Tab-separated table of C-alpha atoms in Angstrom:
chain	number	residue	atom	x	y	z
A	1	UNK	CA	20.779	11.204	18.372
A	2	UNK	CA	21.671	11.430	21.911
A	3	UNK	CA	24.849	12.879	21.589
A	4	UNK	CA	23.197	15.723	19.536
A	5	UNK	CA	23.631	14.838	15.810
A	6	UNK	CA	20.974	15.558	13.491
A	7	UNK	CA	19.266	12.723	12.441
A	8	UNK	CA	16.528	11.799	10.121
A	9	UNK	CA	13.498	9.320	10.957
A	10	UNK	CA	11.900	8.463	7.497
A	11	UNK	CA	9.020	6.250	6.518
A	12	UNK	CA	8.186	3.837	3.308
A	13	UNK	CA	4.685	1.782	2.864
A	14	UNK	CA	1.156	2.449	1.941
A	15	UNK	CA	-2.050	3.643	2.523
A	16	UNK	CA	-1.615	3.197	6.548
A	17	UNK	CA	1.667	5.086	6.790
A	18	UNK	CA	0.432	7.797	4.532
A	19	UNK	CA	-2.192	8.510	7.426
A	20	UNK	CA	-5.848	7.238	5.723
A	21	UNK	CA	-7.959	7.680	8.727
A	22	UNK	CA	-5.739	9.407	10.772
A	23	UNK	CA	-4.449	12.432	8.881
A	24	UNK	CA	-1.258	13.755	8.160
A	25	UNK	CA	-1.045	14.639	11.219
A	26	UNK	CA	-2.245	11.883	13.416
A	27	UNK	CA	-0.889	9.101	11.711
A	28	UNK	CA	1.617	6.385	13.708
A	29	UNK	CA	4.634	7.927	11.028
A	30	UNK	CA	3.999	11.683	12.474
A	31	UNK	CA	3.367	10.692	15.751
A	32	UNK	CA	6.408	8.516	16.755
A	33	UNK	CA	8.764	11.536	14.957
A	34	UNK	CA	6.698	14.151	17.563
A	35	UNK	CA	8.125	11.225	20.056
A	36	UNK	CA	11.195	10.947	19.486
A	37	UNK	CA	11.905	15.560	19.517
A	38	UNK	CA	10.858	14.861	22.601
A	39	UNK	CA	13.025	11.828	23.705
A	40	UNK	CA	15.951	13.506	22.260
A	41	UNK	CA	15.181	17.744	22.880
A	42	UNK	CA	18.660	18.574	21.815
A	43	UNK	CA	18.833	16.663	18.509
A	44	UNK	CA	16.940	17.820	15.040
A	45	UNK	CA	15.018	15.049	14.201
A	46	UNK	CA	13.559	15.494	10.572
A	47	UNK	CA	10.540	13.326	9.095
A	48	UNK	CA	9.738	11.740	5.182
A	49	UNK	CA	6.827	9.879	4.916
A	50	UNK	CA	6.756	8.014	1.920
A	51	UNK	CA	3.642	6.350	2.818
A	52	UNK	CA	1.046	6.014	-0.705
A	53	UNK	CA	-2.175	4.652	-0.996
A	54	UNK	CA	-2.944	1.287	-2.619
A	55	UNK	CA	0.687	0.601	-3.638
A	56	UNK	CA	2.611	-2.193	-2.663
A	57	UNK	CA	6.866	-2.764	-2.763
A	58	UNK	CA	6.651	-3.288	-6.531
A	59	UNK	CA	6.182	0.261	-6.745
A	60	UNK	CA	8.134	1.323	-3.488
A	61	UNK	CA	11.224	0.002	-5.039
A	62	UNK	CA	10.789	1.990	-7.930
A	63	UNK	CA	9.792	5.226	-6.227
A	64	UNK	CA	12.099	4.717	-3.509
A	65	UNK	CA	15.044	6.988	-4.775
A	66	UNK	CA	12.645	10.175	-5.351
A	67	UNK	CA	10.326	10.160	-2.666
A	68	UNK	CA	12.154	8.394	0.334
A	69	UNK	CA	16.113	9.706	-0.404
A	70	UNK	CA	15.223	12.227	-2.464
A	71	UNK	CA	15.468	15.328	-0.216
A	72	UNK	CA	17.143	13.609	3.192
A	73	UNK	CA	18.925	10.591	4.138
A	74	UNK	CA	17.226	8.775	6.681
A	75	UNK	CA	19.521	7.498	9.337
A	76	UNK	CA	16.434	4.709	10.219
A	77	UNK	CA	13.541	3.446	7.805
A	78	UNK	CA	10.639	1.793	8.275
A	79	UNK	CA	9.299	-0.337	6.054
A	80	UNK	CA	5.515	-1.847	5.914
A	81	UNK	CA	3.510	-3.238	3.006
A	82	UNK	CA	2.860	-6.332	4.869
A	83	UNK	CA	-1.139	-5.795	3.641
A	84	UNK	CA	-0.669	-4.050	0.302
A	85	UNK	CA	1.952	-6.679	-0.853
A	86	UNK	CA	0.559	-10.342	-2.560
A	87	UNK	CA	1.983	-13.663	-2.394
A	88	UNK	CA	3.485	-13.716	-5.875
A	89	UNK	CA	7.169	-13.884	-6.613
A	90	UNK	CA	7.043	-10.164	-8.001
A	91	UNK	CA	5.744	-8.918	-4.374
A	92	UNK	CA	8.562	-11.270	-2.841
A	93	UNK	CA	11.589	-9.959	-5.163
A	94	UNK	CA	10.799	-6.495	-5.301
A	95	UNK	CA	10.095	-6.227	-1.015
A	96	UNK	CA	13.819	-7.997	-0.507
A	97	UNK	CA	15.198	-5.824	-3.157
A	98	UNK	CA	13.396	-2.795	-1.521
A	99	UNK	CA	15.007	-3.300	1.697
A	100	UNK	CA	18.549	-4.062	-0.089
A	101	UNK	CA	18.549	-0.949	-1.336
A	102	UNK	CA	17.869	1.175	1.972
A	103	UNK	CA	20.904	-1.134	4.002
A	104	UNK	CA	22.769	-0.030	0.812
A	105	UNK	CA	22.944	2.986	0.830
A	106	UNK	CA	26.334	5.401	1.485
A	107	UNK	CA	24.961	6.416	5.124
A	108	UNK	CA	24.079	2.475	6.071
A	109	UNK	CA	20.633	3.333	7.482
A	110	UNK	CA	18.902	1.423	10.411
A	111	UNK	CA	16.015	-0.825	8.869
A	112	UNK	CA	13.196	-2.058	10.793
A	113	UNK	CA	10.482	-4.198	9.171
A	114	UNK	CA	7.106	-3.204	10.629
A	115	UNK	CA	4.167	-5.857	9.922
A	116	UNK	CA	0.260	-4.349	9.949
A	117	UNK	CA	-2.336	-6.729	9.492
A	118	UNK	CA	-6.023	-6.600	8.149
A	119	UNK	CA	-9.199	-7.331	9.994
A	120	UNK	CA	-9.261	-10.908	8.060
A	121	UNK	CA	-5.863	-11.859	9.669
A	122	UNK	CA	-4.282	-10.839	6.171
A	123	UNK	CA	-0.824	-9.915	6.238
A	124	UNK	CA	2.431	-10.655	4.332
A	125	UNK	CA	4.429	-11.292	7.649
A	126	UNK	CA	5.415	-14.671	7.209
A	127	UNK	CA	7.462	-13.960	3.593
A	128	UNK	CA	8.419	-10.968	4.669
A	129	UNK	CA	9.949	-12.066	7.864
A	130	UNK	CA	12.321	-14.348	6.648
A	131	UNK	CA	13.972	-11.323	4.822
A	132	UNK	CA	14.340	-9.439	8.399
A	133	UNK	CA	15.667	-12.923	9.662
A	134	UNK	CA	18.739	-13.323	6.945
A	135	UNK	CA	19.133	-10.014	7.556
A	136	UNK	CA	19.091	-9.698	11.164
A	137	UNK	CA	16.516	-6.520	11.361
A	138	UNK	CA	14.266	-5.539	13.819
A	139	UNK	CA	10.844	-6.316	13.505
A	140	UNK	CA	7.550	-5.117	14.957
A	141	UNK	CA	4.162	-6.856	14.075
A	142	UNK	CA	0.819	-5.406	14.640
A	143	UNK	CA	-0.986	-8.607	14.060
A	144	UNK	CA	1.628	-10.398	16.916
A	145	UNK	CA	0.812	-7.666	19.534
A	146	UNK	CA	-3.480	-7.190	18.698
A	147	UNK	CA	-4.434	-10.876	17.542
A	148	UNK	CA	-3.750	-13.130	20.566
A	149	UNK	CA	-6.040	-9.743	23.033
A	150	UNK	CA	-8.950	-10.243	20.185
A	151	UNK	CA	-8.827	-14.063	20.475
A	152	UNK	CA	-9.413	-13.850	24.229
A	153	UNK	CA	-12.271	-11.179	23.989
A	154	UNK	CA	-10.000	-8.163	25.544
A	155	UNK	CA	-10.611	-6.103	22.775
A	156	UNK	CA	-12.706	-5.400	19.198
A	157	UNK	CA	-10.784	-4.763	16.396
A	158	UNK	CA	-13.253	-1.741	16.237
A	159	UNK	CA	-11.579	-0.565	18.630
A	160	UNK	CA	-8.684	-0.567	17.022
A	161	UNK	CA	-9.641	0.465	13.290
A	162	UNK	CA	-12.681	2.293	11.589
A	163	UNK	CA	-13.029	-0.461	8.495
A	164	UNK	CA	-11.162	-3.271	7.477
A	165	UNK	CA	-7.621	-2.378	7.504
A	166	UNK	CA	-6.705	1.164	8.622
A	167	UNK	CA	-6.332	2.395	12.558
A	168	UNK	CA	-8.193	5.133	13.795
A	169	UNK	CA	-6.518	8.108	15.510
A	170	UNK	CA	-6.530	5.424	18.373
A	171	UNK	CA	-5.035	2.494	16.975
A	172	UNK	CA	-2.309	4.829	15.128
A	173	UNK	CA	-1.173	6.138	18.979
A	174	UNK	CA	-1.140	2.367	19.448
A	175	UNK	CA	1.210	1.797	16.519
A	176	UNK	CA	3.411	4.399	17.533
A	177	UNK	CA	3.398	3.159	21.207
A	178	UNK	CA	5.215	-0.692	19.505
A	179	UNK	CA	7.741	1.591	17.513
A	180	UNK	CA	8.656	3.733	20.786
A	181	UNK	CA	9.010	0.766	22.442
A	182	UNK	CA	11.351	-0.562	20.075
A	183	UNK	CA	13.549	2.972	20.394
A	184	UNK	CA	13.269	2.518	24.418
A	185	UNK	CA	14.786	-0.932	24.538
A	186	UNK	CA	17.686	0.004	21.604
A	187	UNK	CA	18.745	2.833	23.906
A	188	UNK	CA	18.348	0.440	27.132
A	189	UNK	CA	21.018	-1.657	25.600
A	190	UNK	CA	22.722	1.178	24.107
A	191	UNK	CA	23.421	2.261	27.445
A	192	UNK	CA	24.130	-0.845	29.245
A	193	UNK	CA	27.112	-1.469	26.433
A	194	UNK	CA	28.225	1.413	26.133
A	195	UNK	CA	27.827	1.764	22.675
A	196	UNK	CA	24.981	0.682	20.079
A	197	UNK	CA	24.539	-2.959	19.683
A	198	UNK	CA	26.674	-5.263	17.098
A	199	UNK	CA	24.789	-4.753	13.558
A	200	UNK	CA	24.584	-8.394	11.295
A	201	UNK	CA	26.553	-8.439	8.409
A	202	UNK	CA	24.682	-8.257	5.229
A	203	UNK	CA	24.471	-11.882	3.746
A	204	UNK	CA	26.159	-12.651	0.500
A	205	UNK	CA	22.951	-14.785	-0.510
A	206	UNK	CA	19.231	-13.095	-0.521
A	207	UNK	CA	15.890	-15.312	0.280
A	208	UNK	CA	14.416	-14.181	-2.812
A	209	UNK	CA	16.278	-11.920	-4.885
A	210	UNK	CA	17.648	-8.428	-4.872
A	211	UNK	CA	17.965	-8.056	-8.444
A	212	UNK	CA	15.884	-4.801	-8.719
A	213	UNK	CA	17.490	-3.336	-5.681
A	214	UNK	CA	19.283	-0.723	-7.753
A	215	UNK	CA	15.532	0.495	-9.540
A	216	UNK	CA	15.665	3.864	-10.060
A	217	UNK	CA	12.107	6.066	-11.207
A	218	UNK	CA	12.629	8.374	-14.334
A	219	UNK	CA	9.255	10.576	-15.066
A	220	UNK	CA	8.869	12.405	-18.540
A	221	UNK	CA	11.257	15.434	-18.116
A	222	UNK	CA	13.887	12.647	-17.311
A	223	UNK	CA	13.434	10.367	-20.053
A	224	UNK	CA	15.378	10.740	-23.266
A	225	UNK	CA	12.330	10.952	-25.605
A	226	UNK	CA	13.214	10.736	-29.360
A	227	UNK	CA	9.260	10.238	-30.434
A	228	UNK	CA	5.657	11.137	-29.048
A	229	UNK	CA	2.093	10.114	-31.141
A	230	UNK	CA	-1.098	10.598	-30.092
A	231	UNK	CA	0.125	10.950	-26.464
A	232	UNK	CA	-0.349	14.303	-24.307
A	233	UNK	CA	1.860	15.632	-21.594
A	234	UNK	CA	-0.137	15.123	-18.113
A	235	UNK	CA	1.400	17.023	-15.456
A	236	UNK	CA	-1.564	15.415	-13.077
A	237	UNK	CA	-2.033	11.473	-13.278
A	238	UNK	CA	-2.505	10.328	-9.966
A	239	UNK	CA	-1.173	10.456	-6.603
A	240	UNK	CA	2.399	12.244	-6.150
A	241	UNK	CA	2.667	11.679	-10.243
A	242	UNK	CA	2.530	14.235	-12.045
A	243	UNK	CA	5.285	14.334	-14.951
A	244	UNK	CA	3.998	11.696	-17.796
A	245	UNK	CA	1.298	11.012	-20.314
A	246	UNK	CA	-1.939	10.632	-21.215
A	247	UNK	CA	-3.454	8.950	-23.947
A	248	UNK	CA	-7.614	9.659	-24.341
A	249	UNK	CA	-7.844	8.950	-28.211
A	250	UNK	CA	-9.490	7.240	-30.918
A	251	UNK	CA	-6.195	6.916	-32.608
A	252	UNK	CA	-3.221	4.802	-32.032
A	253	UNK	CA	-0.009	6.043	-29.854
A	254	UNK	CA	3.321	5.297	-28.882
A	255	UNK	CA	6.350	6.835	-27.098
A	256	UNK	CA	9.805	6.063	-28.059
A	257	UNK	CA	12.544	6.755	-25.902
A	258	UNK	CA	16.749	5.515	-25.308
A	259	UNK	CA	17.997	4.616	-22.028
A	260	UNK	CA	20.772	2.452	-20.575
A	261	UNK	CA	18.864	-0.538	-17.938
A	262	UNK	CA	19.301	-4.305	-17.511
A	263	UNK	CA	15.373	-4.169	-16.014
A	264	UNK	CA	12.330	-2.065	-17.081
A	265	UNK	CA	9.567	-1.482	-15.626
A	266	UNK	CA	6.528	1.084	-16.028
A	267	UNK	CA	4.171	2.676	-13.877
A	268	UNK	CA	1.434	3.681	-14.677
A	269	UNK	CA	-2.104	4.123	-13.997
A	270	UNK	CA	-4.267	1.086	-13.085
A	271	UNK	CA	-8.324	0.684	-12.693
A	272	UNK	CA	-10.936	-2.064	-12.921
A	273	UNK	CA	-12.481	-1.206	-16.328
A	274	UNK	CA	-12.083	-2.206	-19.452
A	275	UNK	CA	-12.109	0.991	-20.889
A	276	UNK	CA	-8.259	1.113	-19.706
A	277	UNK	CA	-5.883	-0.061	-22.605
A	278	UNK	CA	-2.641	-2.642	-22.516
A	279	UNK	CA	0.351	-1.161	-23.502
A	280	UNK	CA	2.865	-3.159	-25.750
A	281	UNK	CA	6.778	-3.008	-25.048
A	282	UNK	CA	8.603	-3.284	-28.201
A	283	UNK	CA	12.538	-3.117	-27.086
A	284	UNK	CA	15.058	-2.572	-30.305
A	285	UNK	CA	11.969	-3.466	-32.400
A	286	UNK	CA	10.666	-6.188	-31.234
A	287	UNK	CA	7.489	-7.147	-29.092
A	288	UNK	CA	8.606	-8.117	-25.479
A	289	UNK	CA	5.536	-7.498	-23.276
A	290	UNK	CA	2.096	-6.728	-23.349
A	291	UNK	CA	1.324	-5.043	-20.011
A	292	UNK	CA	-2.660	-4.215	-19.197
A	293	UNK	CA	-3.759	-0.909	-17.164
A	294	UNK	CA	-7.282	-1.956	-17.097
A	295	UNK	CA	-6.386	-4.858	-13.972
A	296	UNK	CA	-9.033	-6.420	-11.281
A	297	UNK	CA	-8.044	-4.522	-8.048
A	298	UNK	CA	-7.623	-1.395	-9.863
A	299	UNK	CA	-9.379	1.890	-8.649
A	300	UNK	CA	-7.329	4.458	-10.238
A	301	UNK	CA	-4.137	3.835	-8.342
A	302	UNK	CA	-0.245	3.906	-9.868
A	303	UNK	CA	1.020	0.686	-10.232
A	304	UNK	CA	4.324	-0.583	-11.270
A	305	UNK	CA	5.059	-3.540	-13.559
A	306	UNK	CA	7.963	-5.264	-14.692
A	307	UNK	CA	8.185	-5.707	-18.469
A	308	UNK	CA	11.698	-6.511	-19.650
A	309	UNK	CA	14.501	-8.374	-18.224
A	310	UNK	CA	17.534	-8.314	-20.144
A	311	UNK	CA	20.828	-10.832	-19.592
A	312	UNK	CA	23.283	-7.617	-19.033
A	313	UNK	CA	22.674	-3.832	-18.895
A	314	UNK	CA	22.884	-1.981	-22.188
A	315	UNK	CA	21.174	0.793	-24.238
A	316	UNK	CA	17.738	0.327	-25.921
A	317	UNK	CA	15.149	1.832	-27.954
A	318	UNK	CA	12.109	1.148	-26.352
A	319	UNK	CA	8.637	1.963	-28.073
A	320	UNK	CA	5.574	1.643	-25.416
A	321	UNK	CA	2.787	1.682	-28.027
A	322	UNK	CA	-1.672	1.160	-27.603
A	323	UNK	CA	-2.148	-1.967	-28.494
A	324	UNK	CA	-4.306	-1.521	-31.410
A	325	UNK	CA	-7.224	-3.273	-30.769
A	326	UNK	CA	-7.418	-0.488	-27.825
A	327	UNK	CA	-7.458	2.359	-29.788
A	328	UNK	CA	-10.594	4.622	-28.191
A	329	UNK	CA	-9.579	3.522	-24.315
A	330	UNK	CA	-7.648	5.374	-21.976
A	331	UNK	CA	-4.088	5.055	-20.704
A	332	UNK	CA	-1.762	7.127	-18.369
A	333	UNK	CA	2.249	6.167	-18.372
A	334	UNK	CA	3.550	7.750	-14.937
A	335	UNK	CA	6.914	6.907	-15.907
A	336	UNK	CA	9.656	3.997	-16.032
A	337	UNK	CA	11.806	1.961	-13.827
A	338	UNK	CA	15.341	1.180	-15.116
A	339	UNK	CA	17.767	-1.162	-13.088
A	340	UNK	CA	21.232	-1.440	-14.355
C-alpha cells in the first residue's frame, strides 16, 4: 500500500460486520477502509464486506468463495464469528478450515482474527485463538480491550452497544480505532526493518481440522440437476440467496442432482417452528442423513449443515427428498456445499 499498489481490505463474519446498528455505512468494516484511503492517499484501497446476519463459520466457509473472493482478492481479511460461532466440533472445524482457506489462496492474503464479545461475556475467543496461535496471526479482541474498563466501573457496556451484542455508531468507531491500531504498529515495524515483518510458516498439522477448507457454494443455476418434484424455483429465500428452491406443498418432493465432492453440505433455510420440514440425503440410493430446517435458534436465517462425508472424492447422485411424514410443511434449499 505505501508504495502505491492497489490493494484490497475485505471483511468475513456476521451480523456485527454486516453493520446491524450501525449501517452500511457506519459500521467498524466501512469505517477502518475510509481509514486507511486516508492513511495511504495515493493507493486504491477497495472494500468487500462479507459480513451476514445470524450465520456463523459453518456457513462462512461455504459462502466464502462467492461472496468474499468472488469479485476481488483481498490482500488482508478479517475474520470474526467469535459470538455467532458454538462450542461444537462443527463450529471448531469449519472456523480453522475457514481461515485455511483465505492463507491459501494464490495471492497469500494477510489474516487477522478479530474477537467481539456479547454483553454476557460470550465469545468464542478461547477456541478460536489457538488457531491464530499455530498459525501465528494477528489478533484483536474486543472483549480483552472493553471487559477489564467495565469491571472497574470506567464504562457501561451501554455505552458501548444498543442491546446485547451489537455496537452502536459509537462502539463501531471504537472497533475500528483497535483495527487502526493494529495497521499503525505493522507499519511502525515495517519501517523500522525496512521491510514487512517475517510471516510464520503455515503448520503441517491443524488444531482442529481443515478438512472443509476447500468448500466451495454451488446455488441452483450451478448444480447439475437431472430431477425436480414438487419443488419451485425461488429466486428470493433469504439474505444474499436467491438462486434455489422452495417447497410449500401438501405433496412430497425431491431434487436429484450429480456432482463430484468428498463433503456435502446444504444450506438452507432455518426457523424455530415446526412447520419447517427435515430433508433426507439419499447419496447413490441410499439414506445418509436426515437434516431438520425447523431448528431451536432459528428465525428465518440460512444455515449450513454438513450431511455426507465420504472416504475419497468421487461422483454421486444425490436425492434431497421431504421426509414424508413432512409433507404439508415448508422448506427452502439455498444451495450445496461440495469439498473435494
Amino acid at each position: 500500500a505505501e508504495s502505491g499498489d492497489e490493494i484490497t481490505v475485505g471483511f468475513i463474519a456476521g451480523s456485527i460486520t454486516e453493520g446491524i446498528s450501525a449501517g452500511d455505512s457506519l459500521c467498524y468494516a466501512k469505517l477502518t477502509h475510509n481509514a486507511l484511503c486516508e492513511m495511504f492517499p495515493n493507493t486504491t484501497v477497495n472494500y468487500v464486506n462479507a459480513g451476514l446476519s445470524g450465520t456463523p463459520s459453518v456457513l462462512g466457509v461455504v459462502r466464502a468463495e462467492r461472496d468474499l473472493f468472488g469479485e476481488k482478492q483481498p490482500d488482508i481479511v478479517f475474520i470474526e464469528f467469535a459470538v455467532n460461532d458454538g462450542g461444537d466440533q462443527q463450529y471448531k472445524d469449519c472456523y480453522e478450515s475457514l481461515v485455511k482457506k483465505c492463507l491459501d489462496k494464490e495471492n497469500a492474503p494477510a489474516v487477522v482474527l478479530l474477537f467481539t464479545v456479547l454483553k454476557n461475556r460470550y465469545s468464542c475467543q478461547p477456541q478460536m485463538a489457538a488457531v491464530g496461535e499455530r498459525y501465528g496471526l494477528p489478533m484483536i479482541s474486543v472483549g480483552n480491550a472493553l471487559n477489564p474498563v467495565f469491571d472497574a466501573g470506567l464504562m457501561t457496556w451501554e455505552a458501548y452497544s444498543d442491546d446485547e451484542s451489537h455496537p452502536n455508531v459509537w462502539g463501531h468507531e471504537l472497533v475500528k480505532d483497535l483495527l487502526m491500531n493494529y495497521f499503525e504498529q505493522v507499519k511502525e515495524q515495517s519501517d523500522a526493518l525496512g521491510s514487512a515483518p517475517a510471516l510464520t510458516p503455515i503448520p503441517d498439522s491443524p488444531v482442529y481440522t481443515v478438512k472443509y477448507a476447500d468448500m466451495e457454494l454451488l446455488e441452483r443455476d450451478q448444480m447439475t440437476v437431472t430431477d425436480v418434484q414438487g419443488f419451485k424455483e425461488a429466486d428470493k429465500l433469504i439474505a444474499t440467496f436467491n438462486n434455489g428452491w422452495m417447497y410449500r406443498s401438501k405433496t412430497g418432493a425431491s431434487i436429484t442432482f450429480i456432482e463430484e465432492f468428498k463433503t456435502l453440505f446444504l444450506v438452507f433455510n432455518c426457523n424455530n417452528s415446526d412447520s419447517y420440514a427435515d430433508a433426507e440425503i439419499y447419496i447413490d440410493g441410499e439414506l445418509v442423513n436426515t437434516l431438520p430446517s425447523g431448528k431451536p435458534g432459528g428465525w428465518g436465517n440460512p444455515e449450513a449443515d454438513c450431511a455426507y462425508i465420504g472416504e475419497e472424492c468421487s461422483e454421486h447422485t444425490v436425492e434431497i427428498k421431504i421426509a414424508a411424514s413432512d409433507k404439508g410443511k415448508t422448506y427452502g434449499l439455498c444451495g450445496i456445499g461440495i469439498g473435494k
